[in-house]
Tab-separated table of C-alpha atoms in Angstrom:
chain	number	residue	atom	x	y	z
R	9	MET	CA	84.571	-89.942	-134.508
R	10	GLN	CA	87.011	-87.659	-136.316
R	11	PRO	CA	87.819	-84.496	-134.311
R	12	ASP	CA	85.687	-82.221	-136.545
R	13	VAL	CA	82.729	-84.639	-136.477
R	14	ALA	CA	82.686	-85.015	-132.691
R	15	ARG	CA	83.068	-81.289	-132.170
R	16	GLU	CA	80.449	-80.333	-134.744
R	17	THR	CA	78.014	-82.864	-133.285
R	18	PHE	CA	78.535	-81.370	-129.841
R	19	LEU	CA	78.055	-77.819	-131.115
R	20	ALA	CA	74.935	-78.859	-133.025
R	21	GLN	CA	73.457	-80.293	-129.816
R	22	LEU	CA	74.338	-77.071	-128.004
R	23	ARG	CA	72.667	-74.897	-130.646
R	24	GLN	CA	69.597	-77.129	-130.711
R	25	SER	CA	69.215	-77.052	-126.928
R	26	VAL	CA	69.362	-73.252	-126.911
R	27	GLU	CA	66.878	-72.959	-129.775
R	28	GLN	CA	64.455	-75.464	-128.218
R	29	ASN	CA	64.794	-74.022	-124.695
R	30	THR	CA	66.141	-77.295	-123.240
R	31	PHE	CA	69.588	-75.862	-122.425
R	32	VAL	CA	70.514	-76.071	-118.729
R	33	LYS	CA	74.203	-75.158	-118.600
R	34	LEU	CA	77.602	-75.555	-120.273
R	35	THR	CA	81.002	-75.885	-118.592
R	36	LEU	CA	84.321	-75.510	-120.416
R	37	GLY	CA	87.473	-76.630	-118.631
R	38	ASN	CA	90.977	-78.058	-119.009
R	39	PRO	CA	92.634	-74.943	-120.502
R	40	ALA	CA	94.834	-75.629	-123.521
R	41	GLU	CA	97.459	-73.309	-122.041
R	42	LYS	CA	98.456	-75.014	-118.800
R	43	ASN	CA	99.608	-71.721	-117.263
R	44	SER	CA	96.396	-69.925	-118.183
R	45	ASP	CA	94.939	-67.705	-115.473
R	46	CYS	CA	91.428	-68.592	-116.690
R	47	HIS	CA	90.466	-72.013	-115.351
R	48	ASN	CA	86.875	-72.447	-116.565
R	49	LEU	CA	84.033	-70.873	-118.495
R	50	PHE	CA	80.494	-71.400	-117.201
R	51	VAL	CA	77.461	-70.679	-119.391
R	52	ARG	CA	73.817	-70.559	-118.298
R	53	PRO	CA	70.598	-69.106	-119.725
R	54	VAL	CA	69.255	-65.801	-118.392
R	55	THR	CA	66.267	-63.651	-119.273
R	56	LEU	CA	66.937	-59.926	-119.545
R	57	LYS	CA	64.705	-57.012	-120.563
R	58	ALA	CA	66.122	-57.426	-124.065
R	59	GLY	CA	65.016	-61.074	-124.089
R	60	PRO	CA	66.770	-64.455	-123.672
R	61	HIS	CA	70.545	-64.252	-123.340
R	62	LEU	CA	73.396	-66.528	-122.358
R	63	CYS	CA	75.442	-65.568	-119.296
R	64	LEU	CA	79.146	-66.378	-119.652
R	65	VAL	CA	81.277	-66.470	-116.504
R	66	TRP	CA	85.048	-66.709	-116.911
R	67	ARG	CA	86.565	-68.147	-113.718
R	68	HIS	CA	90.050	-66.744	-113.119
R	69	ALA	CA	92.385	-67.470	-110.228
R	70	THR	CA	91.508	-64.255	-108.391
R	71	LYS	CA	88.300	-63.027	-110.013
R	72	ASP	CA	85.231	-63.902	-112.062
R	73	ILE	CA	84.288	-61.998	-115.219
R	74	THR	CA	80.606	-62.144	-116.186
R	75	LYS	CA	79.111	-61.021	-119.510
R	76	ASN	CA	75.698	-61.527	-121.102
R	77	TYR	CA	75.323	-62.058	-124.851
R	78	PRO	CA	72.453	-62.724	-127.265
R	79	PRO	CA	72.331	-66.464	-128.024
R	80	ALA	CA	73.786	-66.284	-131.550
R	81	GLU	CA	76.726	-64.140	-130.447
R	82	ALA	CA	77.389	-66.334	-127.409
R	83	LEU	CA	77.285	-69.535	-129.449
R	84	ALA	CA	79.760	-68.088	-131.959
R	85	GLN	CA	82.175	-67.244	-129.134
R	86	ILE	CA	81.817	-70.663	-127.536
R	87	ALA	CA	82.394	-72.468	-130.834
R	88	GLY	CA	85.717	-70.663	-131.191
R	89	LEU	CA	86.843	-71.641	-127.689
R	90	ILE	CA	86.129	-75.387	-127.714
R	91	GLY	CA	89.188	-77.338	-128.787
R	92	THR	CA	91.364	-74.229	-128.846
R	93	SER	CA	91.209	-72.424	-125.486
R	94	PHE	CA	89.454	-75.216	-123.559
R	95	MET	CA	89.865	-78.932	-124.220
R	96	ASP	CA	86.914	-80.266	-122.189
R	97	ALA	CA	83.254	-79.286	-122.630
R	98	HIS	CA	80.230	-80.522	-120.643
R	99	LEU	CA	76.752	-79.698	-121.953
R	100	PHE	CA	73.723	-80.311	-119.736
R	101	THR	CA	70.253	-80.288	-121.278
R	102	GLN	CA	66.864	-81.361	-119.967
R	103	GLY	CA	67.205	-84.614	-121.909
R	104	HIS	CA	70.877	-85.605	-121.807
R	105	SER	CA	74.383	-84.603	-120.859
R	106	HIS	CA	77.086	-84.414	-123.532
R	107	GLU	CA	80.793	-84.562	-122.704
R	108	LEU	CA	83.416	-83.628	-125.298
R	109	ARG	CA	87.115	-84.215	-124.696
R	110	CYS	CA	89.545	-82.742	-127.216
R	111	VAL	CA	93.177	-83.790	-127.577
R	112	GLN	CA	95.385	-81.841	-129.958
R	113	GLY	CA	96.453	-83.966	-132.886
R	114	ARG	CA	94.184	-86.842	-131.899
R	115	ARG	CA	90.569	-87.883	-132.247
R	116	ASP	CA	88.097	-86.058	-130.040
R	117	ARG	CA	85.805	-88.092	-127.831
R	118	LEU	CA	82.074	-87.427	-127.416
R	119	ILE	CA	80.067	-89.139	-124.675
R	120	VAL	CA	76.294	-88.825	-124.330
R	121	ARG	CA	74.551	-89.809	-121.112
R	122	PRO	CA	71.008	-89.620	-119.771
R	123	PRO	CA	70.502	-86.949	-117.082
R	124	GLU	CA	71.276	-87.907	-113.495
R	125	GLN	CA	68.118	-88.720	-111.557
R	126	THR	CA	67.396	-86.161	-108.865
R	127	ALA	CA	65.130	-88.368	-106.764
R	128	PRO	CA	64.975	-92.115	-106.123
R	129	VAL	CA	62.044	-94.223	-107.306
R	130	SER	CA	60.525	-96.970	-105.208
R	131	ALA	CA	60.297	-100.580	-106.338
R	132	GLY	CA	56.605	-100.086	-107.051
R	133	GLY	CA	57.369	-97.284	-109.494
R	134	HIS	CA	55.948	-94.482	-107.330
R	135	ASP	CA	57.996	-91.440	-106.452
R	136	ARG	CA	58.969	-91.212	-102.824
R	137	ALA	CA	60.239	-88.156	-101.043
R	138	LYS	CA	63.910	-88.052	-100.167
R	139	THR	CA	64.925	-86.820	-96.739
R	140	HIS	CA	67.565	-84.110	-97.074
R	141	LEU	CA	70.006	-83.038	-94.372
R	142	ILE	CA	69.818	-79.566	-95.906
R	143	ALA	CA	66.173	-78.487	-96.153
R	144	PRO	CA	65.313	-77.404	-99.722
R	145	SER	CA	63.295	-74.520	-98.269
R	146	SER	CA	66.349	-73.058	-96.492
R	147	PRO	CA	66.372	-69.284	-97.206
R	148	TRP	CA	70.146	-69.230	-97.655
R	149	LEU	CA	69.839	-71.564	-100.654
R	150	ARG	CA	67.619	-68.941	-102.244
R	151	ALA	CA	70.064	-66.182	-101.297
R	152	LEU	CA	72.879	-68.075	-103.044
R	153	ASP	CA	70.677	-68.333	-106.147
R	154	LEU	CA	70.423	-72.133	-105.887
R	155	THR	CA	66.650	-72.414	-105.455
R	156	ASN	CA	63.609	-70.468	-106.588
R	157	GLU	CA	60.906	-68.858	-104.468
R	158	GLN	CA	59.144	-72.240	-104.137
R	159	GLY	CA	62.262	-73.864	-102.666
R	160	GLN	CA	62.956	-75.883	-105.804
R	161	PRO	CA	66.445	-76.136	-107.360
R	162	LYS	CA	66.895	-73.854	-110.330
R	163	ALA	CA	67.469	-75.813	-113.526
R	164	GLU	CA	70.890	-74.286	-114.156
R	165	MET	CA	71.941	-74.924	-110.541
R	166	SER	CA	70.501	-78.413	-110.099
R	167	ALA	CA	73.911	-80.110	-110.256
R	168	LYS	CA	75.318	-77.766	-107.595
R	169	TYR	CA	72.222	-78.388	-105.456
R	170	ARG	CA	72.761	-82.168	-105.693
R	171	GLN	CA	76.406	-81.621	-104.828
R	172	ILE	CA	75.409	-79.773	-101.656
R	173	GLN	CA	73.040	-82.539	-100.542
R	174	LYS	CA	75.612	-85.257	-101.304
R	175	TYR	CA	78.319	-83.322	-99.500
R	176	ALA	CA	76.167	-82.995	-96.375
R	177	GLU	CA	75.525	-86.753	-96.373
R	178	LEU	CA	79.197	-87.604	-96.832
R	179	LEU	CA	80.326	-85.169	-94.177
R	180	ARG	CA	77.776	-86.520	-91.679
R	181	HIS	CA	79.142	-90.052	-92.177
R	182	LEU	CA	82.762	-88.898	-91.943
R	183	LEU	CA	82.099	-86.976	-88.731
R	184	ALA	CA	80.590	-90.144	-87.276
R	185	GLU	CA	83.599	-92.229	-88.364
R	186	ALA	CA	85.936	-89.706	-86.765
R	187	ASN	CA	83.859	-89.882	-83.573
R	188	LEU	CA	83.235	-86.156	-83.816
R	189	TRP	CA	79.470	-86.617	-84.175
R	190	PRO	CA	78.314	-90.114	-83.121
R	191	VAL	CA	75.466	-91.635	-85.109
R	192	ASP	CA	73.218	-91.934	-82.060
R	193	GLN	CA	73.671	-88.247	-81.156
R	194	ALA	CA	70.903	-86.126	-82.677
R	195	VAL	CA	72.182	-82.720	-81.575
R	196	PRO	CA	75.224	-81.498	-83.541
R	197	PRO	CA	78.423	-81.166	-81.516
R	198	THR	CA	80.432	-78.010	-81.000
R	199	LEU	CA	83.255	-78.105	-83.520
R	200	ARG	CA	85.815	-75.806	-85.089
R	201	VAL	CA	85.905	-76.013	-88.881
R	202	VAL	CA	88.099	-74.256	-91.444
R	203	ASP	CA	87.248	-74.353	-95.154
R	204	MET	CA	90.320	-73.412	-97.200
R	205	GLY	CA	89.786	-71.710	-100.565
R	206	CYS	CA	86.016	-71.681	-100.164
R	207	GLY	CA	85.130	-69.640	-103.266
R	208	LYS	CA	81.517	-68.447	-103.223
R	209	GLY	CA	80.908	-70.467	-100.065
R	210	TYR	CA	78.242	-72.910	-101.261
R	211	LEU	CA	79.748	-75.800	-99.326
R	212	THR	CA	80.894	-73.634	-96.425
R	213	PHE	CA	77.291	-72.609	-95.835
R	214	THR	CA	76.380	-76.304	-96.101
R	215	VAL	CA	78.764	-77.198	-93.249
R	216	ALA	CA	77.449	-74.353	-91.106
R	217	ALA	CA	73.834	-75.377	-91.755
R	218	LEU	CA	74.633	-79.005	-90.933
R	219	LEU	CA	76.409	-78.216	-87.644
R	220	GLY	CA	74.357	-75.247	-86.416
R	221	ASN	CA	75.502	-72.075	-84.690
R	222	ALA	CA	77.098	-73.879	-81.737
R	223	SER	CA	80.044	-74.661	-84.028
R	224	THR	CA	82.514	-72.190	-85.507
R	225	VAL	CA	82.959	-72.397	-89.282
R	226	ALA	CA	85.553	-70.212	-91.004
R	227	GLY	CA	85.739	-69.832	-94.778
R	228	ILE	CA	89.077	-68.667	-96.179
R	229	GLU	CA	88.952	-67.124	-99.661
R	230	LEU	CA	91.659	-65.296	-101.603
R	231	ARG	CA	89.232	-62.811	-103.192
R	232	PRO	CA	88.162	-60.150	-100.639
R	233	GLU	CA	84.985	-59.271	-102.526
R	234	LEU	CA	83.714	-62.857	-102.290
R	235	ALA	CA	84.531	-63.072	-98.569
R	236	ALA	CA	82.703	-59.782	-97.920
R	237	LYS	CA	79.636	-60.870	-99.889
R	238	SER	CA	79.507	-64.223	-98.078
R	239	ASN	CA	79.718	-62.469	-94.708
R	240	GLU	CA	76.731	-60.314	-95.660
R	241	THR	CA	74.725	-63.410	-96.606
R	242	ALA	CA	75.733	-65.242	-93.419
R	243	LYS	CA	74.684	-62.285	-91.247
R	244	ALA	CA	71.404	-61.829	-93.110
R	245	HIS	CA	70.425	-65.462	-92.541
R	246	GLY	CA	71.403	-65.874	-88.915
R	247	PHE	CA	74.638	-67.843	-89.251
R	248	SER	CA	76.253	-66.480	-86.091
R	249	GLY	CA	78.931	-69.189	-86.042
R	250	LEU	CA	79.962	-68.685	-89.683
R	251	HIS	CA	82.424	-66.106	-90.911
R	252	PHE	CA	84.589	-65.561	-93.983
R	253	ALA	CA	88.029	-63.994	-94.210
R	254	ALA	CA	90.216	-62.963	-97.131
R	255	GLY	CA	93.563	-64.723	-97.166
R	256	THR	CA	95.661	-67.599	-98.442
R	257	ILE	CA	95.752	-71.215	-97.330
R	258	LEU	CA	99.293	-70.836	-96.021
R	259	ASP	CA	98.461	-67.722	-93.967
R	260	ALA	CA	94.990	-68.663	-92.687
R	261	PRO	CA	94.749	-68.723	-88.854
R	262	LEU	CA	94.035	-72.185	-87.431
R	263	GLU	CA	92.867	-72.357	-83.825
R	264	ALA	CA	92.850	-76.051	-82.911
R	265	PRO	CA	90.458	-77.059	-85.707
R	266	ASP	CA	88.552	-80.327	-85.505
R	267	LEU	CA	87.937	-80.372	-89.262
R	268	VAL	CA	89.914	-78.850	-92.136
R	269	ILE	CA	88.380	-78.792	-95.613
R	270	ALA	CA	89.812	-77.860	-99.019
R	271	LEU	CA	87.606	-78.572	-102.022
R	272	HIS	CA	89.062	-78.057	-105.498
R	273	ALA	CA	92.114	-76.182	-104.255
R	274	CYS	CA	94.299	-76.025	-107.366
R	275	ASP	CA	97.439	-78.153	-107.713
R	276	THR	CA	99.740	-77.920	-104.662
R	277	ALA	CA	97.244	-75.744	-102.743
R	278	THR	CA	95.651	-79.054	-101.716
R	279	ASP	CA	98.992	-80.114	-100.221
R	280	ASP	CA	99.269	-76.784	-98.407
R	281	ALA	CA	95.836	-77.301	-96.843
R	282	LEU	CA	96.610	-80.889	-95.815
R	283	ALA	CA	99.900	-79.824	-94.269
R	284	ARG	CA	98.225	-77.026	-92.295
R	285	GLY	CA	95.598	-79.467	-91.019
R	286	ILE	CA	98.176	-82.064	-90.013
R	287	ALA	CA	100.324	-79.460	-88.230
R	288	ALA	CA	97.231	-78.238	-86.357
R	289	GLU	CA	96.402	-81.858	-85.403
R	290	ALA	CA	92.933	-81.688	-86.921
R	291	LYS	CA	90.967	-84.864	-86.280
R	292	LEU	CA	89.424	-84.929	-89.773
R	293	LEU	CA	90.749	-83.687	-93.121
R	294	VAL	CA	88.560	-83.592	-96.237
R	295	VAL	CA	89.933	-82.519	-99.626
R	296	ALA	CA	88.826	-82.781	-103.254
R	297	PRO	CA	92.027	-82.300	-105.295
R	298	CYS	CA	92.120	-80.335	-108.528
R	299	CYS	CA	94.592	-79.650	-111.365
R	300	GLN	CA	97.376	-82.023	-110.280
R	301	LYS	CA	100.238	-80.495	-112.292
R	302	GLU	CA	103.264	-80.815	-110.004
R	303	LEU	CA	104.414	-84.351	-110.784
R	304	ARG	CA	103.861	-84.578	-114.534
R	305	PRO	CA	107.181	-82.887	-115.514
R	306	GLN	CA	109.013	-85.283	-113.166
R	307	LEU	CA	107.498	-88.504	-114.541
R	308	ASN	CA	110.317	-90.763	-115.693
R	309	ALA	CA	108.485	-93.767	-117.065
R	310	PRO	CA	109.792	-97.180	-116.052
R	311	GLU	CA	110.585	-99.350	-119.071
R	312	VAL	CA	107.324	-101.278	-118.899
R	313	LEU	CA	105.311	-98.018	-119.198
R	314	ILE	CA	107.413	-96.135	-121.775
R	315	ASP	CA	105.182	-96.934	-124.741
R	316	ALA	CA	101.958	-96.213	-122.865
R	317	LEU	CA	103.108	-92.934	-121.333
R	318	ARG	CA	104.201	-91.445	-124.659
R	319	HIS	CA	100.515	-90.472	-124.970
R	320	GLY	CA	99.830	-87.153	-123.270
R	321	ILE	CA	96.434	-88.165	-121.909
R	322	PHE	CA	97.948	-91.199	-120.168
R	323	GLN	CA	100.712	-89.022	-118.727
R	324	GLU	CA	98.109	-86.628	-117.355
R	325	ARG	CA	96.000	-89.365	-115.781
R	326	GLN	CA	99.028	-91.179	-114.399
R	327	ALA	CA	100.243	-87.934	-112.821
R	328	GLU	CA	96.808	-87.368	-111.267
R	329	PHE	CA	96.749	-90.916	-109.903
R	330	LEU	CA	100.286	-90.713	-108.552
R	331	THR	CA	99.759	-87.296	-106.957
R	332	ASP	CA	96.713	-88.415	-105.006
R	333	ALA	CA	98.141	-91.853	-104.225
R	334	LEU	CA	101.211	-90.233	-102.661
R	335	ARG	CA	98.968	-87.838	-100.721
R	336	ALA	CA	96.925	-90.728	-99.339
R	337	GLU	CA	100.034	-92.684	-98.347
R	338	LEU	CA	101.737	-89.658	-96.784
R	339	LEU	CA	98.597	-89.027	-94.738
R	340	GLU	CA	98.751	-92.626	-93.485
R	341	TRP	CA	102.413	-92.113	-92.586
R	342	ALA	CA	101.452	-88.892	-90.754
R	343	GLY	CA	99.002	-90.780	-88.519
R	344	TYR	CA	95.717	-90.639	-90.439
R	345	ARG	CA	93.443	-93.432	-91.636
R	346	THR	CA	92.674	-92.455	-95.207
R	347	LYS	CA	89.733	-93.050	-97.558
R	348	VAL	CA	89.704	-92.181	-101.267
R	349	PHE	CA	86.403	-92.247	-103.145
R	350	GLU	CA	84.232	-90.587	-105.799
R	351	PHE	CA	82.629	-87.444	-104.436
R	352	ILE	CA	79.940	-86.706	-107.023
R	353	SER	CA	79.008	-87.764	-110.529
R	354	THR	CA	81.359	-86.822	-113.355
R	355	GLU	CA	78.319	-85.181	-114.971
R	356	HIS	CA	78.873	-82.270	-112.589
R	357	THR	CA	82.673	-82.150	-112.719
R	358	ALA	CA	85.514	-84.397	-113.819
R	359	LYS	CA	87.346	-83.387	-110.625
R	360	ASN	CA	85.301	-85.695	-108.442
R	361	LEU	CA	87.884	-87.469	-106.258
R	362	MET	CA	87.698	-86.948	-102.520
R	363	ILE	CA	90.322	-87.822	-99.918
R	364	ALA	CA	89.191	-88.054	-96.299
R	365	ALA	CA	91.676	-88.618	-93.483
R	366	ILE	CA	90.857	-89.418	-89.849
R	367	LYS	CA	93.473	-89.039	-87.108
R	368	SER	CA	93.906	-92.566	-85.784
R	369	HIS	CA	97.453	-93.762	-85.069
R	370	PRO	CA	101.006	-92.617	-84.309
R	371	ALA	CA	102.927	-91.046	-87.155
R	372	GLY	CA	106.202	-92.207	-88.683
R	373	ASP	CA	105.748	-95.894	-89.550
R	374	PRO	CA	109.127	-96.831	-91.143
R	375	ALA	CA	107.668	-99.686	-93.227
R	376	ARG	CA	105.123	-97.371	-94.826
R	377	ALA	CA	107.846	-94.786	-95.384
R	378	GLU	CA	109.824	-97.300	-97.421
R	379	ARG	CA	106.782	-98.200	-99.510
R	380	ILE	CA	106.170	-94.514	-100.244
R	381	ARG	CA	109.774	-94.073	-101.353
R	382	ALA	CA	109.549	-97.184	-103.538
R	383	LEU	CA	106.455	-95.777	-105.261
R	384	ALA	CA	108.197	-92.444	-105.858
R	385	ARG	CA	111.330	-94.159	-107.216
R	386	PHE	CA	109.262	-96.285	-109.598
R	387	TYR	CA	108.096	-93.126	-111.362
R	388	GLY	CA	111.229	-91.062	-110.832
R	389	ILE	CA	109.556	-88.585	-108.479
R	390	ARG	CA	111.981	-86.523	-106.412
R	391	HIS	CA	109.811	-83.693	-105.080
R	392	GLN	CA	106.217	-83.498	-103.862
R	393	GLN	CA	104.704	-80.585	-101.964
R	394	LEU	CA	103.036	-82.482	-99.111
R	395	ALA	CA	106.191	-84.537	-98.557
R	396	LYS	CA	108.181	-81.293	-98.414
R	397	HIS	CA	105.798	-79.783	-95.856
R	398	LEU	CA	106.025	-82.935	-93.704
R	399	GLY	CA	109.810	-83.100	-93.917
R	400	PHE	CA	109.541	-86.479	-95.643
R	401	ASP	CA	112.539	-87.301	-97.842
R	402	LEU	CA	111.241	-89.156	-100.904
R	403	ALA	CA	114.776	-90.176	-101.867
R	404	GLY	CA	115.487	-91.632	-98.448
R	405	SER	CA	119.004	-90.252	-98.385
């Protein structure tokens, strides 16, 4: 499709979903200005005394700005932002999901998918109940505005609800692999957990609910108002082992943690969290990287890739791959057995890569160090934040 056709088709689907009351949510991301303080715009339907409105939430580095608009006014604003302020748009309706990717000077790309199934179906075609590690009736899910009074996921929060359930399953398996919570042990162990850059705390509450009050779970969030609100919710719902503190990843106190988590910490903040966990000798590290910007300016394409990497989108994806590949290899060099896998469906977020690292062997393997340096040399990389934290010389001089 030509850029205007793809974009207009997407906007037509958005308008139709709002008019027909099938709209679930809209997410705009990938800011056109790479140094923009506004990372995302989230849109969901709300019903006010004045009638149906659209709630727009601008996610900034240190704050969220929320405004409600009548549908026509909101749609006009959104139309002016797609392809100008934000280059990626994800529309979720009750029938489909629509993903639009805009590239300046090139053809836009529109992808339409059926909605992700929320429950498995048996071979005989009958629905069967799924056993959740996090009970859908949990009052804290309601307090975080994820479920309704009947314990059912709200339509606009269904993707986040699925993310929580998937995260609990993944974390349970990883804790077993790290021998922190053996499979045959029903009662959760007593662990120390730190969640770096926890935001509104959805997944921090998930960890605390999974492990119970015998464990200590600390959520570190830069915005004091979010930390204070999360503490109120934790206290109100009996999470005696869960607390939130305002601070940065580099300054957060770490008291012999068993598990260090950093989900969607932007750019080199992921490296900061990994380095803190390694220095504290955490047995398990779990990160979901986001906004890998550090290496792209350094990319010096080898001759065989020069033609391919003249395209900006390939440069971006190659930088993302290289950033996380170096992180995984540096973790192995630092003494961790590393797994890299898809966290959740791209229908919820394009930032769906997860890196899990389990402390398993002595650090400093010289053969692996040489392979890491060879990979960096191949792309002309001289500096990388995790390598700097670990005192690892990528040049090998």
